XYZ file of C-alpha atoms in Angstrom:
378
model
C 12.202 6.976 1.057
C 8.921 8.303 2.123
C 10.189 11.588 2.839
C 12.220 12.414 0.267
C 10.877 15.704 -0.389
C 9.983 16.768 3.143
C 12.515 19.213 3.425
C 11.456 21.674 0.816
C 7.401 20.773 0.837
C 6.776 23.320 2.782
C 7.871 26.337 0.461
C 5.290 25.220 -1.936
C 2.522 26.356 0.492
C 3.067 29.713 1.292
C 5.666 32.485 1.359
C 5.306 32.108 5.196
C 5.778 28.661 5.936
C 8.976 29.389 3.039
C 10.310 31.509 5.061
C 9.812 30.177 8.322
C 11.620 27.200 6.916
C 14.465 29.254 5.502
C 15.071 30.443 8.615
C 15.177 27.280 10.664
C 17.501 26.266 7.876
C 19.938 29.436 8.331
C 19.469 28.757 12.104
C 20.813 24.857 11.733
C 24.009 26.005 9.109
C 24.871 28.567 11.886
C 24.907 26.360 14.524
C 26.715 23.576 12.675
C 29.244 26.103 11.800
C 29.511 27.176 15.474
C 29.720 24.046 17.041
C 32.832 22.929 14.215
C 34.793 25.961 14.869
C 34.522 25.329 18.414
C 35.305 21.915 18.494
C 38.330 22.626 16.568
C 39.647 25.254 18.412
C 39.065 23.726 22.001
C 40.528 20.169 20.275
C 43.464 21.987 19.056
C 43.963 24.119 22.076
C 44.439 20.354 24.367
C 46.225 18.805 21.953
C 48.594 21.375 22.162
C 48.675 21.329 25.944
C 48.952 17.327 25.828
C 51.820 17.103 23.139
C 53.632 19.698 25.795
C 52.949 17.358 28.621
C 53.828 14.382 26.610
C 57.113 15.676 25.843
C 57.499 16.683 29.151
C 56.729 13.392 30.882
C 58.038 11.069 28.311
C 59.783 8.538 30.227
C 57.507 8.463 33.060
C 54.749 6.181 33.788
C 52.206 9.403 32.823
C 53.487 9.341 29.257
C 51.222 6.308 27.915
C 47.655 8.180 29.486
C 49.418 11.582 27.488
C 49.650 9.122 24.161
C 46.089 8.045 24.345
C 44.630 11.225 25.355
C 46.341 12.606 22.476
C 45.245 10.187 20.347
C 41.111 10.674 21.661
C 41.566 14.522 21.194
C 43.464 13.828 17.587
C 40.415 11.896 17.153
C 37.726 14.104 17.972
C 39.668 16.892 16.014
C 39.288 14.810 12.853
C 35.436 13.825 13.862
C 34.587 17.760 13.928
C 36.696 18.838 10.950
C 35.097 15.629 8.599
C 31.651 15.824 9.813
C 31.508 19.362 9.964
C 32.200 20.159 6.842
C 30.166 17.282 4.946
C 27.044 18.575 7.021
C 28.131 22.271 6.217
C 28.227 20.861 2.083
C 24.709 18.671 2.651
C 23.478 22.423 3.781
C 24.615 24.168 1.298
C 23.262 22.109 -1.528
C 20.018 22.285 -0.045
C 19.899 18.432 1.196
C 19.050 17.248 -2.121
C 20.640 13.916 -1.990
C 18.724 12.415 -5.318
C 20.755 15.439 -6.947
C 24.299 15.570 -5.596
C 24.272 11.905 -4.881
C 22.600 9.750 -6.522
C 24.711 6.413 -6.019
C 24.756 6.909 -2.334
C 28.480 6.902 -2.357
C 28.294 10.203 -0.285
C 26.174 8.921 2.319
C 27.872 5.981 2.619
C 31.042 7.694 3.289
C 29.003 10.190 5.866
C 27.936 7.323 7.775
C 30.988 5.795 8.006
C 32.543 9.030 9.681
C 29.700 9.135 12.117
C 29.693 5.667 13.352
C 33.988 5.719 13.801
C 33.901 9.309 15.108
C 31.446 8.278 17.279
C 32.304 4.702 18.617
C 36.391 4.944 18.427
C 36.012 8.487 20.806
C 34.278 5.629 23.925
C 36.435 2.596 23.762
C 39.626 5.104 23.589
C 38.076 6.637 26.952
C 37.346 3.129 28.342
C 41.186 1.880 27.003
C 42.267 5.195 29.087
C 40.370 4.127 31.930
C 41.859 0.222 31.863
C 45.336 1.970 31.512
C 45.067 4.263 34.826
C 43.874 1.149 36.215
C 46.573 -0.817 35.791
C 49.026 2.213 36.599
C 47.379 2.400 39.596
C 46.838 -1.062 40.995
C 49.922 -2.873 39.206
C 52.463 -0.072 38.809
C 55.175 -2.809 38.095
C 53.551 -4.521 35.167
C 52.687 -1.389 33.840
C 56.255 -0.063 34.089
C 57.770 -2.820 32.185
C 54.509 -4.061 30.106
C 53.071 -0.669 29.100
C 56.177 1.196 26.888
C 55.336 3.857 24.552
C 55.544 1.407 21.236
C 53.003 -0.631 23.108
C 50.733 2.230 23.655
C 51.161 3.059 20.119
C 50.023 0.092 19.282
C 46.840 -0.042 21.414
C 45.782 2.862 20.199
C 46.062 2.025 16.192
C 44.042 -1.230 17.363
C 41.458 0.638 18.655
C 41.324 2.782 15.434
C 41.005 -0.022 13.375
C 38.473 -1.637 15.506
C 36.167 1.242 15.563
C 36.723 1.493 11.631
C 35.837 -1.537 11.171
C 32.804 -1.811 12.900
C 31.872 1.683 10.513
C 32.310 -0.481 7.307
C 30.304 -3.412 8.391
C 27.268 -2.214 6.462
C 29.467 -1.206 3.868
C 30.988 -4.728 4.033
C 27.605 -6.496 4.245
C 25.940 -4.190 1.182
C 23.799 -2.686 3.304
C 24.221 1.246 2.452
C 24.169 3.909 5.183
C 20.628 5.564 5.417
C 19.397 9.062 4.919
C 17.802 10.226 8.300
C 14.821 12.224 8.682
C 16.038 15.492 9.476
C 18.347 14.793 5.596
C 21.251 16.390 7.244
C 23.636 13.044 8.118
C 23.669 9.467 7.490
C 23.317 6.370 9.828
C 22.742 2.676 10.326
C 19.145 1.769 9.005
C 16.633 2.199 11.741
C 13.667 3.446 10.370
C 11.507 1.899 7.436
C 12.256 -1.749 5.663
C 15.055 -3.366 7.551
C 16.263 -7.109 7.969
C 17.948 -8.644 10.556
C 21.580 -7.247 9.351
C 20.348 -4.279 9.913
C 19.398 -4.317 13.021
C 21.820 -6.384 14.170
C 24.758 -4.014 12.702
C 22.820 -1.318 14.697
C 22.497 -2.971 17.761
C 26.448 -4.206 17.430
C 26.905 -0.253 17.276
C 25.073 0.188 20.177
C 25.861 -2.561 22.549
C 29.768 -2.083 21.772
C 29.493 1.827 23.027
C 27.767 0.973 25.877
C 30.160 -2.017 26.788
C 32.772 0.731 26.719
C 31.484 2.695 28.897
C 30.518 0.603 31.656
C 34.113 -0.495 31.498
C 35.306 3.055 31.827
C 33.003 3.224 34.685
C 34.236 -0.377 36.547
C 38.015 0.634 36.046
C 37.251 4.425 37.170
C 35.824 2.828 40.547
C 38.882 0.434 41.333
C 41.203 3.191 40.455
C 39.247 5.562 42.487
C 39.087 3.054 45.534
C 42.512 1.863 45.070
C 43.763 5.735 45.434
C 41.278 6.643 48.011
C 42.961 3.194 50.095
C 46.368 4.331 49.694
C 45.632 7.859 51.031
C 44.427 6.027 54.348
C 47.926 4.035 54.698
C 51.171 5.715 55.582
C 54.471 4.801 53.791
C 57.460 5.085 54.727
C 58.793 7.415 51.889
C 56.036 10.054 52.294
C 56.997 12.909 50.311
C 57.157 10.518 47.004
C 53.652 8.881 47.567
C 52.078 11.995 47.884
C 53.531 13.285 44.945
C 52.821 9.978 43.033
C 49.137 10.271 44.528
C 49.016 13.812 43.037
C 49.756 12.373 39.712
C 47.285 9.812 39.764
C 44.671 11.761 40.916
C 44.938 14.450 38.326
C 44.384 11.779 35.875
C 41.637 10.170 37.656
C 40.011 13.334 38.413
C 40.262 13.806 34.095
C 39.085 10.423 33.089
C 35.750 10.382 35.607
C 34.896 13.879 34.119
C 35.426 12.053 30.687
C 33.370 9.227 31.749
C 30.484 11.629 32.851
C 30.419 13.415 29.468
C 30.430 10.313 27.579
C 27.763 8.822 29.842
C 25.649 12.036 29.476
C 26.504 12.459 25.724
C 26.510 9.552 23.814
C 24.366 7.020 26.210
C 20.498 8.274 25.221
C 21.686 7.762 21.509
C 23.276 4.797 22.258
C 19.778 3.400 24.122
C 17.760 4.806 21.542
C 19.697 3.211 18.672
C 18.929 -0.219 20.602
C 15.024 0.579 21.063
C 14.924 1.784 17.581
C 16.034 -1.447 16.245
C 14.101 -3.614 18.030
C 10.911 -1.425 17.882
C 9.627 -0.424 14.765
C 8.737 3.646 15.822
C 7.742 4.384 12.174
C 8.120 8.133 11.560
C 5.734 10.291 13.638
C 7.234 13.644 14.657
C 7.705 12.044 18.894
C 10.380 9.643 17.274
C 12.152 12.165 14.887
C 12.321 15.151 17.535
C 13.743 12.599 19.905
C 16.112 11.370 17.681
C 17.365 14.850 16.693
C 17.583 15.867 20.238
C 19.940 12.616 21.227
C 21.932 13.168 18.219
C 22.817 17.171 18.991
C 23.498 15.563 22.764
C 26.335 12.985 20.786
C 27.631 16.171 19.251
C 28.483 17.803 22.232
C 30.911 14.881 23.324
C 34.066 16.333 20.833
C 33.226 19.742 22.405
C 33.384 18.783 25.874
C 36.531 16.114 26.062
C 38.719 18.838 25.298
C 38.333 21.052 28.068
C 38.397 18.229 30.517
C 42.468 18.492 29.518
C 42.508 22.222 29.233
C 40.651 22.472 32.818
C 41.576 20.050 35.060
C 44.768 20.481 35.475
C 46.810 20.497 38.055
C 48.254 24.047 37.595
C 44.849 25.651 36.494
C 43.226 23.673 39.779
C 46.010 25.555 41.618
C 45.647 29.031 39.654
C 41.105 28.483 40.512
C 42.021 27.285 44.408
C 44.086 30.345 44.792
C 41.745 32.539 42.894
C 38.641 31.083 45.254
C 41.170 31.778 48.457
C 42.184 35.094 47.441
C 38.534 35.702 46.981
C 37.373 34.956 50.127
C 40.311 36.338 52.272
C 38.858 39.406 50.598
C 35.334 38.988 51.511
C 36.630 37.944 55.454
C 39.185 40.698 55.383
C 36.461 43.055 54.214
C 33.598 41.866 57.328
C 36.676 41.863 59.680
C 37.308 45.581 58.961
C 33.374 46.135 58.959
C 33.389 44.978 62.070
C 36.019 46.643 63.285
C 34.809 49.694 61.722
C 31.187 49.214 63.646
C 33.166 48.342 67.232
C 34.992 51.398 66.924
C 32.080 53.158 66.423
C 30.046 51.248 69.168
C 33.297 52.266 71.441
C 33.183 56.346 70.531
C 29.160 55.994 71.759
C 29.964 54.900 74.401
C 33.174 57.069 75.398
C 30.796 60.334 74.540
C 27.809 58.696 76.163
C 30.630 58.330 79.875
C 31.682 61.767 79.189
C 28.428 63.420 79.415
C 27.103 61.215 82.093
C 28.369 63.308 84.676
C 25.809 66.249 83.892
C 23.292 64.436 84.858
C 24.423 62.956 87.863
C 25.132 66.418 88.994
C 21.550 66.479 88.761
C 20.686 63.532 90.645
C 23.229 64.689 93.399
C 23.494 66.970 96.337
C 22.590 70.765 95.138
C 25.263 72.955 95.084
C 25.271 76.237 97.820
C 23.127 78.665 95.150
C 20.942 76.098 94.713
C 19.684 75.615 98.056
C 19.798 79.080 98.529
C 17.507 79.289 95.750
C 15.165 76.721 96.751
C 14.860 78.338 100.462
C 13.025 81.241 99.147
C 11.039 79.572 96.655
C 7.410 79.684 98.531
């Protein structure tokens, strides 16, 4: 590749430009070991909270969303903890790939963790979504359909899909490629390509962003379908409230998912597509847009997490009452202001009727001395 050596040209030039680079270096390794402890403490943290739940709500109609949300956190968990640490290792040996891997065996298996970590992540979220959906607008079928072995099921068939769409190029002998920035591996879009390669890239692509709008067509019926059966009145009301709580905790965690996967992973997703139909060479525009997209994707295993930690319907409650509490405060304290500058108001104006009478004394009929007074004034 044509930039092979781009990472440590610089430091041949001058001690400045060496250590300028050292330092951006030191500043990437930080944050890559920042944003890996973090995603495995918030992943760990919700999958903690969701087994709980799980076990919790285990023969109720919530327990298949708890199994697949599990099995997205599980999944991001593993994307953080893999990735991570073969970024942390490409850092630490200085990104000389010709040296620690020469075969491209390493690569390969880098690539493979960033196209399943990335792809199996949406089409969980968009088999989440197509669950609720059901639960919502068929809650028979999914009573006696959806069991947990079913569920299980689903979600090993998603793994294996998103797997196998990772080994495609490995499948077709066409190796993962070494991007720019020589800190990860991904499908070939940059530099001599044939039409396997871009059509394993746009495959990629198009199958993440098919999962999403999914996610986003099943949100909305689910959505309308609760918002519909708010407006009617049943005649057990107590239950379908309580149901309707249910549901909408759920929704209310699968939309936020939906937004961070939208926000995340759909400008890498679009520029995978442009970049394999349009050949953007490798001026620094491309590469600085590429990096920026791909620390956006990153973001997505941090995120999904505390959508489960968050919105919850107990920490909603704990926030609500936190918020009300908060307020009452801030009224009780301009109530008593207020009361404070009436009360004051009403002493003015007791001391201003008490001395009024002086000087209506003086307005009045003079008393005896006065008029004597006055008579012999000339």
């Amino acid at each position: 590749m044509s930039y092979n050596g781009s990472a440590n040209a610089g430091c041949l030039v001058s001690t400045d430009v060496c250590n300028g680079s050292c330092t951006k270096r030191e500043v990437s390794v930080t944050s890559t070991a920042i944003s890996m402890t973090v995603g495995i403490v918030s992943n760990t943290l919700a999958l903690f909270i969701l087994i709980k739940a799980y076990h919790r709500f285990r023969f109720k109609s919530k327990a298949a969303f708890l199994l697949l949300a599990s099995g997205l956190v599980l999944t991001d968990f593993l994307g953080h903890l893999i990735n991570g640490s073969l970024a942390l290792y490409v850092y630490a040996s200085q990104k000389a790939w010709e040296t620690f891997d020469p075969h491209k065996s390493l690569c390969d298996f880098f690539g493979v963790c960033m196209a399943f970590f990335g792809l199996t992540p949406l089409l969980l979220g968009s088999l989440m979504a197509v669950e609720r959906c059901i639960g919502v607008t068929r809650p028979l079928f999914h009573t006696t359909a959806l069991w947990s072995h079913h569920v299980k099921s689903l979600l090993g068939l998603t793994w294996l899909l998103g797997l196998l769409v990772a080994l495609l190029p490995i499948l077709f002998q066409r190796s993962y490629q070494v991007q720019r920035s020589r800190s990860w591996c991904f499908f070939r879009l940059q530099g001599p390509r044939d039409w396997v390669d871009v059509l394993l890239s746009i495959l990629f692509s198009v199958l993440g962003l098919l999962a999403l709008l999914l996610s986003l067509v099943c949100n909305t019926m689910t959505f309308l379908a609760l918002l519909r059966s708010r407006v009617q009145l049943d005649r057990d009301y107590n239950r379908h409230c309580r149901n309707t709580s249910h549901h909408s905790e759920m929704v209310c965690q699968l939309l936020a998912i939906m937004l961070v996967s939208c926000v995340c992973w759909g400008p890498i997703l679009i520029t995978g597509i442009v970049f394999s139909i349009q050949d953007h060479g490798e001026d620094q525009a491309s590469y600085t847009h590429m990096l920026l997209v791909v620390r956006m994707a990153t973001w997505n295993q941090i995120l999904d997490p505390w959508v489960y930690i968050l919105l919850r319907k107990a920490v909603l409650r704990r926030l609500f009452l936190v918020a009300l509490r908060l307020c009452s405060s801030h009224f009780k304290f301009k109530l008593q202001w207020q009361g404070s500058t009436l009360e004051n108001s009403t002493i003015e104006a007791r001391s201003s009727v008490i001395s009024k009478p002086d000087l209506i004394c003086l307005d009045g009929p003079f008393l005896p001395d006065t008029l004597i007074q006055s008579a012999h004034l000339p």
